[in-house]
Coordinates of C-alpha atoms in Angstrom, one line a residue:
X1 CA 45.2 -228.8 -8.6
X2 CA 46.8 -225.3 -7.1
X3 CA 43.9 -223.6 -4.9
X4 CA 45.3 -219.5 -4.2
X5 CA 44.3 -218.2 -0.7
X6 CA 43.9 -214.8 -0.3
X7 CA 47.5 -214.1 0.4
X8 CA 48.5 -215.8 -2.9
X9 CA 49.4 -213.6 -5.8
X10 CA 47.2 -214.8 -8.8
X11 CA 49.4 -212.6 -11.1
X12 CA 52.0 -215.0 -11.8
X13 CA 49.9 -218.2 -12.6
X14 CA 47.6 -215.8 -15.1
X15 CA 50.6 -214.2 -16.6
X16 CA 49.1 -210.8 -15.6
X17 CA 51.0 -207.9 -13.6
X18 CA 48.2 -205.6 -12.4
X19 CA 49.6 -201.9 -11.3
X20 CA 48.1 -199.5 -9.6
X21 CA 49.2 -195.7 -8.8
X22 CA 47.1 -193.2 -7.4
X23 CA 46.5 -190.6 -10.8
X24 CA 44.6 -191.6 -13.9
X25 CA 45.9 -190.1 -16.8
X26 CA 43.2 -187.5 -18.7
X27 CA 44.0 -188.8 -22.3
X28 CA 46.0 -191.7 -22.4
X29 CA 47.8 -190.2 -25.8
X30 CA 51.5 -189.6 -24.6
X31 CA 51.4 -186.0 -25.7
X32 CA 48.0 -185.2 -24.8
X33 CA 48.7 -185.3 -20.9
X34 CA 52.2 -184.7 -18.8
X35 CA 51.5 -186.6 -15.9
X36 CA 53.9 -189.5 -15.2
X37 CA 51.6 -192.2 -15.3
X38 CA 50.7 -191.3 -18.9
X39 CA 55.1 -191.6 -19.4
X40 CA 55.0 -195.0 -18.3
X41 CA 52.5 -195.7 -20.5
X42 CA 54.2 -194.1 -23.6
X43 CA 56.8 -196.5 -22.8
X44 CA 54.6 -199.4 -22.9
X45 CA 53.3 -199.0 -26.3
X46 CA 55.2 -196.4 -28.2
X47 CA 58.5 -196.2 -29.5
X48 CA 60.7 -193.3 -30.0
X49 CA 63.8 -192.5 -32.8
X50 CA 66.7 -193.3 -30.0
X51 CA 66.3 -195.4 -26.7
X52 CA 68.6 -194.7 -23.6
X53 CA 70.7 -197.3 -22.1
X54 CA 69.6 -197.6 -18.3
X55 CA 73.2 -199.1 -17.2
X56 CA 75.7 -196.8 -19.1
X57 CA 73.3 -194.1 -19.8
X58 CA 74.2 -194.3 -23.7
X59 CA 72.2 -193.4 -27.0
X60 CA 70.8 -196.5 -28.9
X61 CA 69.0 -197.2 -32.2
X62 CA 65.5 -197.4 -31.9
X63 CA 63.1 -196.7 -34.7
X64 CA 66.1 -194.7 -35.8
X65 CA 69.0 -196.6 -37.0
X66 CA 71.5 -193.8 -37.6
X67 CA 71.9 -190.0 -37.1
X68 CA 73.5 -187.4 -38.4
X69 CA 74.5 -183.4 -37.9
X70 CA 74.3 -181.9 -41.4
X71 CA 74.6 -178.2 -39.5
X72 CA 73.5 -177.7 -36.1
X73 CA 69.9 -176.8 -36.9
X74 CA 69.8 -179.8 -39.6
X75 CA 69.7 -183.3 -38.0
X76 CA 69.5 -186.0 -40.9
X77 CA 68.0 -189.8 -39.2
X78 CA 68.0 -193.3 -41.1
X79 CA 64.8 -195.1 -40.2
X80 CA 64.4 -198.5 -39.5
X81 CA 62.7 -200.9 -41.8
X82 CA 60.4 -203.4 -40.7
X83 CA 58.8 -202.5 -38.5
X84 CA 54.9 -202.2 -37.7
X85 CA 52.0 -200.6 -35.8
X86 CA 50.0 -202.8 -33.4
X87 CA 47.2 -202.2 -35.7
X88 CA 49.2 -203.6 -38.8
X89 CA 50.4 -200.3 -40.7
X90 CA 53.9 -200.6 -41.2
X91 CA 56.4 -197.8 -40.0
X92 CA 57.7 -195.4 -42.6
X93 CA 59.1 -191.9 -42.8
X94 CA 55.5 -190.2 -43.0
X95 CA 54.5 -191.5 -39.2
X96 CA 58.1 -189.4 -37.7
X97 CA 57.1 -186.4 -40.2
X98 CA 53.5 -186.5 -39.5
X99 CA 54.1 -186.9 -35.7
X100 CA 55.9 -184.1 -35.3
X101 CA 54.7 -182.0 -38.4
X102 CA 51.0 -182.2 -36.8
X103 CA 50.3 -184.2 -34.0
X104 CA 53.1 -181.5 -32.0
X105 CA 53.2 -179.4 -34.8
X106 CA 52.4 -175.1 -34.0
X107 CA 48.4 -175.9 -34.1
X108 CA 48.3 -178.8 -32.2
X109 CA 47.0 -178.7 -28.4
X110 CA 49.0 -180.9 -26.7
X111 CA 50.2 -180.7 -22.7
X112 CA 54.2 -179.7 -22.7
X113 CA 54.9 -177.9 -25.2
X114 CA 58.8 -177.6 -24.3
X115 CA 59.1 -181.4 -25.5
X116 CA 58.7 -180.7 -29.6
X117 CA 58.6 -176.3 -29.6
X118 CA 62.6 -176.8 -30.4
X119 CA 61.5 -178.9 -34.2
X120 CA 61.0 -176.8 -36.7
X121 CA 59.6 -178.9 -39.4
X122 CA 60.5 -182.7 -39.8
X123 CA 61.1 -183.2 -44.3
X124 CA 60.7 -186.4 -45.6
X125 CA 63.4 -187.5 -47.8
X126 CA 62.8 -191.1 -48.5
X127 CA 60.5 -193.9 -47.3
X128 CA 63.4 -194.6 -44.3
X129 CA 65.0 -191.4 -43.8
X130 CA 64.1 -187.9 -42.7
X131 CA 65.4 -184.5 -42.1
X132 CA 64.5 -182.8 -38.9
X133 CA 64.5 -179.0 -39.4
X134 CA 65.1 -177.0 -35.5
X135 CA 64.3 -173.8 -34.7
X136 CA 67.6 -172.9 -33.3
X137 CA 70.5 -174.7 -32.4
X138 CA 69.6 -177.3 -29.4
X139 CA 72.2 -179.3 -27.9
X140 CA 69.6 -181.3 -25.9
X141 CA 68.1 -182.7 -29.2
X142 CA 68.7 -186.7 -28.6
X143 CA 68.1 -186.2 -25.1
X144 CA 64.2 -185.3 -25.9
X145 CA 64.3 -187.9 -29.3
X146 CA 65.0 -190.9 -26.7
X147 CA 62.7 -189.4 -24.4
X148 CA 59.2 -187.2 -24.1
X149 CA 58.9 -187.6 -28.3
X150 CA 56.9 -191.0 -29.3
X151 CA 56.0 -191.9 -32.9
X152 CA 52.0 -191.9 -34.1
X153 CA 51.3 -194.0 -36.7
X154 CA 50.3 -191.2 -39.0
X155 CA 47.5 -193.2 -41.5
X156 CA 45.7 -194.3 -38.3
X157 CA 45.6 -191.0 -36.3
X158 CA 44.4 -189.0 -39.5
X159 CA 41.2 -191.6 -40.0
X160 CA 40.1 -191.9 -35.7
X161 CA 41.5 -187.8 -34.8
X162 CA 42.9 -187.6 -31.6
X163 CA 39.2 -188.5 -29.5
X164 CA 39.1 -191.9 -31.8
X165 CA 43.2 -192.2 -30.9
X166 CA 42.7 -191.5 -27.1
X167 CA 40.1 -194.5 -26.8
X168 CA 41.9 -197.2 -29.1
X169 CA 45.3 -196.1 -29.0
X170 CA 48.5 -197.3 -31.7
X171 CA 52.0 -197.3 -31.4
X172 CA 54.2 -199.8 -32.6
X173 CA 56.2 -200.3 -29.3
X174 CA 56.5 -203.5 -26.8
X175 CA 52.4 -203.9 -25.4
X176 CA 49.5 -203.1 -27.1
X177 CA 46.8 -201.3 -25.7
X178 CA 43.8 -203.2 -26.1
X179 CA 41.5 -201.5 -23.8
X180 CA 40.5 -197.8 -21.7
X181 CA 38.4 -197.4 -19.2
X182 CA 38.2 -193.8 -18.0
X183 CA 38.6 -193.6 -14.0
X184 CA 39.6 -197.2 -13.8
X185 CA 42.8 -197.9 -15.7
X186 CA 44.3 -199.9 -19.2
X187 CA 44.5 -203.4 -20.6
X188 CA 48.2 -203.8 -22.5
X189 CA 49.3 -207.4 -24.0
X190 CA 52.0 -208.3 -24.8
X191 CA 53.1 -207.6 -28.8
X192 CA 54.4 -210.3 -30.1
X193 CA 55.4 -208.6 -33.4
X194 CA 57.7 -206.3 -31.3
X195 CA 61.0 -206.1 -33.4
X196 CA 63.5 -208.4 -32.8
X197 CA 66.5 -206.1 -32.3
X198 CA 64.8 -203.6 -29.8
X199 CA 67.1 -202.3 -27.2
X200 CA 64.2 -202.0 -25.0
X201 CA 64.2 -205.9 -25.6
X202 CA 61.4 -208.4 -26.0
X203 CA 58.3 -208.1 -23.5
X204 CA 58.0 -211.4 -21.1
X205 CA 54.8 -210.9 -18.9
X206 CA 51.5 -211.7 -21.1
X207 CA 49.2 -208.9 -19.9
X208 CA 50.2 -205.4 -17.9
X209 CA 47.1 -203.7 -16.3
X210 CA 47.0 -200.3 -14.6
X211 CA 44.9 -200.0 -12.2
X212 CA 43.3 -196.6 -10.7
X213 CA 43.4 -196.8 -7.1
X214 CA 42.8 -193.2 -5.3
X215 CA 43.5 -194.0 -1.7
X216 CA 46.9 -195.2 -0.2
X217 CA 45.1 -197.6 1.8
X218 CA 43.2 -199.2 -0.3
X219 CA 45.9 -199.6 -2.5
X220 CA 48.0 -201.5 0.2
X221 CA 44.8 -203.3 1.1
X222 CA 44.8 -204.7 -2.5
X223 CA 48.6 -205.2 -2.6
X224 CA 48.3 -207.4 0.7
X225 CA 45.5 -210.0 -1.0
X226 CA 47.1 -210.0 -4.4
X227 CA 44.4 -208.0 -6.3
X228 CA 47.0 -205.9 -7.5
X229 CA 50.8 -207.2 -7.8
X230 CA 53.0 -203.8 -7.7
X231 CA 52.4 -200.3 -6.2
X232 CA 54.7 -197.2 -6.3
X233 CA 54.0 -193.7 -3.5
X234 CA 54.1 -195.5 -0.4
X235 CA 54.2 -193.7 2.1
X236 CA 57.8 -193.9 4.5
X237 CA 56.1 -195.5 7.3
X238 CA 54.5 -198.2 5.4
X239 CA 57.1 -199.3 3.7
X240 CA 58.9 -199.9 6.7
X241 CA 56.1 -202.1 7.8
X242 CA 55.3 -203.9 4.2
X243 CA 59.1 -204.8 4.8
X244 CA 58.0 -207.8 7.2
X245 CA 55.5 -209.0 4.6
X246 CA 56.9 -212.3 3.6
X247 CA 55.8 -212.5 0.4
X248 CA 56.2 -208.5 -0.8
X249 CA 59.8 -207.0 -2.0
X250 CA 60.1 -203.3 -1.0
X251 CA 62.6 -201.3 -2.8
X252 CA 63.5 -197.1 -2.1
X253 CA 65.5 -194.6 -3.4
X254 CA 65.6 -190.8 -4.5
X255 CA 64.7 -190.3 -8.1
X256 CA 65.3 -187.4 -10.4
X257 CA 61.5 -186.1 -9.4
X258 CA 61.5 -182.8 -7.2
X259 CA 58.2 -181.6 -5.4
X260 CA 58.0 -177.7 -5.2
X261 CA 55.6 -174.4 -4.3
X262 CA 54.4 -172.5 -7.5
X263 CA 54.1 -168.9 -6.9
X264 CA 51.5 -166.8 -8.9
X265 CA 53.9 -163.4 -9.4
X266 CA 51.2 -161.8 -11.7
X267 CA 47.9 -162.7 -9.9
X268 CA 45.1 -160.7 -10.5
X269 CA 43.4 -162.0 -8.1
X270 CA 42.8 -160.2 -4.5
X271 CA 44.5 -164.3 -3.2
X272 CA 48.0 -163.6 -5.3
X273 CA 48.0 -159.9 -4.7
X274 CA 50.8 -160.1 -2.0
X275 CA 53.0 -162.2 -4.0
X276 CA 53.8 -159.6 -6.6
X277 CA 56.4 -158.3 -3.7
X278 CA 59.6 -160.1 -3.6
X279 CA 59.8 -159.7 0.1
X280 CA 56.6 -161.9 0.2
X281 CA 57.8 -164.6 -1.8
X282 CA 61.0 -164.7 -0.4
X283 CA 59.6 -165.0 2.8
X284 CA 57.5 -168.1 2.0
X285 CA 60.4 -169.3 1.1
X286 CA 62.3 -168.5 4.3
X287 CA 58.8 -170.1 5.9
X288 CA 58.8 -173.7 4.6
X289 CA 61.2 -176.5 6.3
X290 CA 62.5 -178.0 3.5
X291 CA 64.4 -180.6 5.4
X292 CA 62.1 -181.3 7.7
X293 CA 60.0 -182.4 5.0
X294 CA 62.4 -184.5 3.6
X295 CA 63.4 -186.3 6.8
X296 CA 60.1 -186.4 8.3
X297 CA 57.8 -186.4 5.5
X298 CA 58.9 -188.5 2.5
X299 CA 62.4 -190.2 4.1
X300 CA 64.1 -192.8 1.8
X301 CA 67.0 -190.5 0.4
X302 CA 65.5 -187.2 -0.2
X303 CA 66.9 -184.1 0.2
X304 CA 66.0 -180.2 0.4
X305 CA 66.1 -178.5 -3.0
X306 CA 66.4 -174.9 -4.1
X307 CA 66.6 -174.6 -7.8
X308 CA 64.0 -175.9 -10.1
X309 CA 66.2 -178.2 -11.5
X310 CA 67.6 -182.0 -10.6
X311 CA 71.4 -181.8 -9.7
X312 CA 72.7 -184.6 -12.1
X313 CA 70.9 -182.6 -15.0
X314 CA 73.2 -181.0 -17.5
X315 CA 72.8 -176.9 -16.9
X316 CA 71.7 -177.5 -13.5
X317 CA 74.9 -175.3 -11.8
X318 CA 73.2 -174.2 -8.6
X319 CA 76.6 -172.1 -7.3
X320 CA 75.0 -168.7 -7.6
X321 CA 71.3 -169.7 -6.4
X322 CA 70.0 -168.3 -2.9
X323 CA 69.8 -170.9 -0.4
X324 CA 66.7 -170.3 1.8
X325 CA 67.1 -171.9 5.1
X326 CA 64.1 -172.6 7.4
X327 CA 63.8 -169.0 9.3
X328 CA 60.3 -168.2 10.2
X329 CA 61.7 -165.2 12.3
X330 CA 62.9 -163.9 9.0
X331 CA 59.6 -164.5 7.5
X332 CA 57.8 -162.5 9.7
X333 CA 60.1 -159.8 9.5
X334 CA 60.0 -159.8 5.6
X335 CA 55.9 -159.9 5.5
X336 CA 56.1 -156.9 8.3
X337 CA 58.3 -154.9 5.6
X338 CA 56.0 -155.5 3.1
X339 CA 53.2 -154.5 5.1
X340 CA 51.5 -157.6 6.0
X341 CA 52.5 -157.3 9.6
X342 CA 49.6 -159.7 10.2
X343 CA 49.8 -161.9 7.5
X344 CA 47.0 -162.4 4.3
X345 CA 45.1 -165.0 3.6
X346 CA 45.5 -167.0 0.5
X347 CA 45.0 -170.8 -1.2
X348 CA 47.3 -174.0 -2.1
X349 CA 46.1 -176.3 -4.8
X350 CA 47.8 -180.0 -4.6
X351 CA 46.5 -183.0 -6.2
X352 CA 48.9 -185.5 -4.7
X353 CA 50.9 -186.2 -1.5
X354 CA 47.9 -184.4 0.8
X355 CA 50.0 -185.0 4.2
X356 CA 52.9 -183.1 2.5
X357 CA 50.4 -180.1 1.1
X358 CA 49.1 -180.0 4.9
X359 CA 52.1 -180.1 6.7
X360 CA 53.7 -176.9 4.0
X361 CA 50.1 -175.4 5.2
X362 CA 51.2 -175.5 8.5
X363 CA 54.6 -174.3 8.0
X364 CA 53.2 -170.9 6.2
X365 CA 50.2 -170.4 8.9
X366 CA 53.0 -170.1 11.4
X367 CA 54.8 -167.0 9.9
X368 CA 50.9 -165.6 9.0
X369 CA 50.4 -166.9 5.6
X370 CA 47.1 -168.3 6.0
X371 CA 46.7 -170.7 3.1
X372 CA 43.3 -173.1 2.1
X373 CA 44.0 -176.4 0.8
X374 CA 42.4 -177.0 -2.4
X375 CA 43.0 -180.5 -2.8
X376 CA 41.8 -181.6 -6.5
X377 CA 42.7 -183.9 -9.7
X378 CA 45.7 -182.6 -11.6
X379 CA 44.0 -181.2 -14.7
X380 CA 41.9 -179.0 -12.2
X381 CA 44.7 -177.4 -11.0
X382 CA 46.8 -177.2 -14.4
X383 CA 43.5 -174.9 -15.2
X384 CA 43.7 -173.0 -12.2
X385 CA 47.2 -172.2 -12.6
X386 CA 47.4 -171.3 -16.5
X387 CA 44.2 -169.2 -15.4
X388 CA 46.7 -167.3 -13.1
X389 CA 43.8 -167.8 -10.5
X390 CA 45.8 -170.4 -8.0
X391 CA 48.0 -168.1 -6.3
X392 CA 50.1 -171.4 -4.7
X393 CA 50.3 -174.8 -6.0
X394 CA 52.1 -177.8 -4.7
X395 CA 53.6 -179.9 -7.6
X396 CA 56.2 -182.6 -8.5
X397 CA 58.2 -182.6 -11.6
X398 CA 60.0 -185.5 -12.8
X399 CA 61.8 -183.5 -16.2
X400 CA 60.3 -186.5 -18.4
X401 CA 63.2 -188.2 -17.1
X402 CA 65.3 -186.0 -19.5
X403 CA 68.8 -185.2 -18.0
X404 CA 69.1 -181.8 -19.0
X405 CA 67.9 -178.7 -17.3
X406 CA 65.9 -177.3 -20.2
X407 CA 63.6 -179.9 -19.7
X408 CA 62.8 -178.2 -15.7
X409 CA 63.7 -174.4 -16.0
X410 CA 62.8 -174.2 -19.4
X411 CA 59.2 -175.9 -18.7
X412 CA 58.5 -173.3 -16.3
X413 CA 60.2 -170.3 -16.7
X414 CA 60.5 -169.9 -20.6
X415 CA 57.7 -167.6 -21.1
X416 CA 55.0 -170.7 -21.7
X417 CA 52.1 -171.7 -20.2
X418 CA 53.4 -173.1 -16.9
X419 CA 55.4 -169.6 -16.7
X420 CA 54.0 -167.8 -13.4
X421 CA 57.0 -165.3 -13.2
X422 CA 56.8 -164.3 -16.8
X423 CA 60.0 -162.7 -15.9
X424 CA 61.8 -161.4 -19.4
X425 CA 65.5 -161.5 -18.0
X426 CA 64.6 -165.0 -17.4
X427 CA 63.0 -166.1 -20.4
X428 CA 66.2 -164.8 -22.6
X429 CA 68.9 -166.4 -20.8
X430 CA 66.9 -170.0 -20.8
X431 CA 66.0 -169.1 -25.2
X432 CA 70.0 -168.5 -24.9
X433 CA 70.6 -171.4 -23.0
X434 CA 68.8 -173.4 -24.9
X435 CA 70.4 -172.8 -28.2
X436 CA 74.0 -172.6 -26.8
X437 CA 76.2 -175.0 -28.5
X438 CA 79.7 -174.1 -26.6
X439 CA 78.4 -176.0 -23.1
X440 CA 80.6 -174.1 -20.4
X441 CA 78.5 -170.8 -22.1
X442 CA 75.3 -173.1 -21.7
X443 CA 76.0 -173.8 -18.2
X444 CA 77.0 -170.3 -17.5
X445 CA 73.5 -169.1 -19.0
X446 CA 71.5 -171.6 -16.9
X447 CA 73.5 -171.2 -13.5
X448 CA 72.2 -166.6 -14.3
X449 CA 68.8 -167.6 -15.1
X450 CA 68.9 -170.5 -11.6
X451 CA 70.1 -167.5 -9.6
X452 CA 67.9 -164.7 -10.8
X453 CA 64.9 -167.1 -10.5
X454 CA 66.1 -167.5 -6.7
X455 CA 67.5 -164.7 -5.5
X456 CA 63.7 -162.9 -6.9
X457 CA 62.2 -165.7 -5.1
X458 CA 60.0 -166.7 -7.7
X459 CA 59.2 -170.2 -7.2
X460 CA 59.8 -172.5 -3.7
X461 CA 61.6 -175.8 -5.3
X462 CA 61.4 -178.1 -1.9
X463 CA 62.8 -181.3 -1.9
X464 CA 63.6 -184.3 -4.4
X465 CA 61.7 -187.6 -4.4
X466 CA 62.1 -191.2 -3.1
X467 CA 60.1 -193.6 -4.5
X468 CA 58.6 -196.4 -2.6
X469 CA 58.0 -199.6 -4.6
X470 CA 56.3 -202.8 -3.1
X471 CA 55.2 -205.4 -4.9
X472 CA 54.5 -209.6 -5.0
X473 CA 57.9 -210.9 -4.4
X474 CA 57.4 -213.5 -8.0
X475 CA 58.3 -210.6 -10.2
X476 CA 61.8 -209.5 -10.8
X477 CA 61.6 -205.5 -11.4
X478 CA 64.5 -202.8 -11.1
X479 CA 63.5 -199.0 -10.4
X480 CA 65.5 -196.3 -12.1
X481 CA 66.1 -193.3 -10.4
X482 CA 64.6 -192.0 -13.4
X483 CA 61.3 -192.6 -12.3
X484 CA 60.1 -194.7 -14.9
X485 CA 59.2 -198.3 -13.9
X486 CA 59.9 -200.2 -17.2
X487 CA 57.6 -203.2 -16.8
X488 CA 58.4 -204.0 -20.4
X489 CA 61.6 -205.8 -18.8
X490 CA 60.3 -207.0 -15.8
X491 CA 59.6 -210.8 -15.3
X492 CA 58.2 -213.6 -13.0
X493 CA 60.7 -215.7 -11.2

């Protein structure tokens, strides 16, 4: 008979690898919330058409078998047959019409719009093949169809709506859901139906739960008596220390995630006033030490960013963009000029990271920005901002893990409703981008709109992510700098 003491992770001899990460998602429905919890999640249970190759990078059959250009608005996909839906409902050419037809289609709410806005209409023309209709030419298509785009099992979603779908969700992809708990996490087990010839391959580890676990220290607490088994976000300095744990693996690196300033151009609020004037946003720019708080602050590879884009994305060509280095003295003098000689006061919403918000806070009330910290759950802020009422929010975007910069720039500066410059120089060059099939006029397109969006200051991208990982050293698990821990191929030793 084995007896666990408290330092013993029970995960293994259960079967069960219990997660935890520090955001709940606010409908666990992959295209019902953009936060990256809810990603990892879509990858769990969902599939999508293609699947990208973590070694090489390559396109691979998924629920799509084959694909093919009939014109470059006209993308023509073979289907594969069968497969089914956790619930039984076996996968057709009405669930990958239906999905994007009306779950994404011009009606439907749903969080990032940028992810389906470039399908048109998806046509049905068999049982196992359909015709996806786009709006203009998008070179980036496959990029999204592996990625942000997950297939609804259209029968299913009809009968429940999306509240009934949110609470019991289907997909057909490696664990099933089998339970939600709002403010506490989800059950997955493993499907045992999964298809055989996957590229995602077959799901080892029985049960997956995610955990909700708010504060850092609890969730090291729990990570140190085996409650839970893996943990992502820690901070710098505990990692270092959780690297003497004998029983705990620690793995770091910089992912594809960057963490920037939003800054509200329009406001209409007396808060955002200032930051109509170029000269104020540029000297909040000039204010914040960038690598300070990548070397200090979050460590582990990251490094100062000043585009809103990830430098191994196609598009993002950062030669022409304004390089703001840390020059408070400059800031000053810009706020001076436009006639804040003492400074305003103003807010930052966050809802992550609160020593990095604070320490930016600091940064900004040394040059006379005088800035509240409004520290609240994601989907408060999303409100605030799309509101135009947050004048400054700290953020962190991780592009859906979609290697192209349309998937950044064109999320928040195409004119939607993450758009706080509105700017209409802006939003042309990323439509033209966009649709741009000759890539060195793509690039050229993207690398205009990158240096008008800094050179006008209207944004502060900060830094890229690291990633801290710890976790019980039975379970074999490889991080991606894609930021997307794939626990459907991670096993016990």
């Amino acid at each position: 008979m084995m007896v666990f003491g408290a330092g013993a992770h029970a995960g293994k001899a259960n079967d069960t690898l219990t997660y935890a990460s520090d955001n709940e998602v606010e409908n666990v429905s992959p295209y019902h919330n953009n936060m990256r919890e809810g990603v990892v999640l879509a990858a769990m249970a969902w599939d999508t058409l293609l699947y990208r190759g973590t070694k090489t990078g390559e396109l691979k059959p998924q629920l799509a078998t084959a694909w093919k250009w009939e014109s470059p608005t006209a993308l023509l996909v073979t289907l594969r047959q069968g497969v089914t839906f956790h619930n039984g409902d076996k996968f057709t050419a009405d669930d990958v019409a239906y999905t994007f037809n009306v779950v994404t289609g011009p009606d439907a709410k749903i969080a990032t719009r940028q992810n389906t806005d470039w399908i048109k209409s998806v046509d049905k023309v068999s049982d196992y093949e359909v015709r996806i209709h786009l709006k203009t030419p998008f070179p980036a298509a496959l990029e999204y169809l592996a990625g942000p785009t997950p297939i609804y099992p259209a029968a299913y979603f009809t009968k429940v709506g999306l509240e009934g779908f949110s609470k019991a969700p289907v997909g057909s992809g490696p664990y099933k859901i089998t339970s939600v708990v709002p403010g506490q996490g989800v059950t997955m087990v493993k499907n045992t139906a999964y298809f055989k010839d996957s590229p995602a391959g077959q799901p080892k580890i029985g049960t997956v739960k995610f955990t909700v676990i708010r504060d850092p220290e609890a969730r090291m607490a729990q990570l140190m008596t085996g409650a839970v088994d893996w943990i992502w976000r820690v901070p710098a300095d505990q990692a270092d220390s959780l690297k003497a744990a004998p029983n705990l693996s620690v793995l770091s690196g910089e992912t594809m995630r960057v963490g920037f300033i939003s800054i509200n151009n329009n406001g209409t609020t007396p808060e955002a006033a200032p930051f109509k004037d170029p000269r104020v946003r540029q000297a909040l720019n000039y204010a914040i030490n960038r690598k300070g708080l990548a070397d200090s602050l979050v460590r582990g590879g990251s490094q100062p960013v000043y585009a809103p884009c990830f430098r191994t994305q196609f598009g993002c060509d950062t030669s022409k963009v304004q390089q703001y280095e840390y020059n408070p003295a400059k800031a000053k003098a810009l706020l001076a000029e436009a006639g804040y000689p003492n400074g305003f006061d103003t807010a930052l919403w966050a809802y992550r990271e609160r020593e990095y918000a604070e320490a930016m806070i600091g940064d900004l009330r040394k040059v006379g920005i005088r800035a509240r910290l409004h520290f609240v759950q994601y989907p408060a802020l999303r409100t605030e901002l799309r509101a135009g009422r947050a004048p400054l929010t700290f953020q962190a975007w991780g592009s859906f893990s979609i290697n192209d910069a349309s998937a950044f720039v064109g999320n928040f500066f195409k004119g939607g409703p993450d758009d706080t410059a509105k700017d209409p120089q802006v939003i042309a060059l990323m439509q033209t981008a966009d649709a741009t099939v000759d890539k060195a006029e793509r690039k050229a397109k993207y690398a205009q709109a990158l240096q008008r969006i800094s050179t006008q200051a209207m944004w502060a991208p900060l830094f890229s992510y690291s990633t801290n990982y710890a976790f019980t050293s039975d379970l074999k698990f490889e991080a991606q700098p894609d930021e997307l821990p794939r626990f459907f191929q991670a096993s016990w030793k």
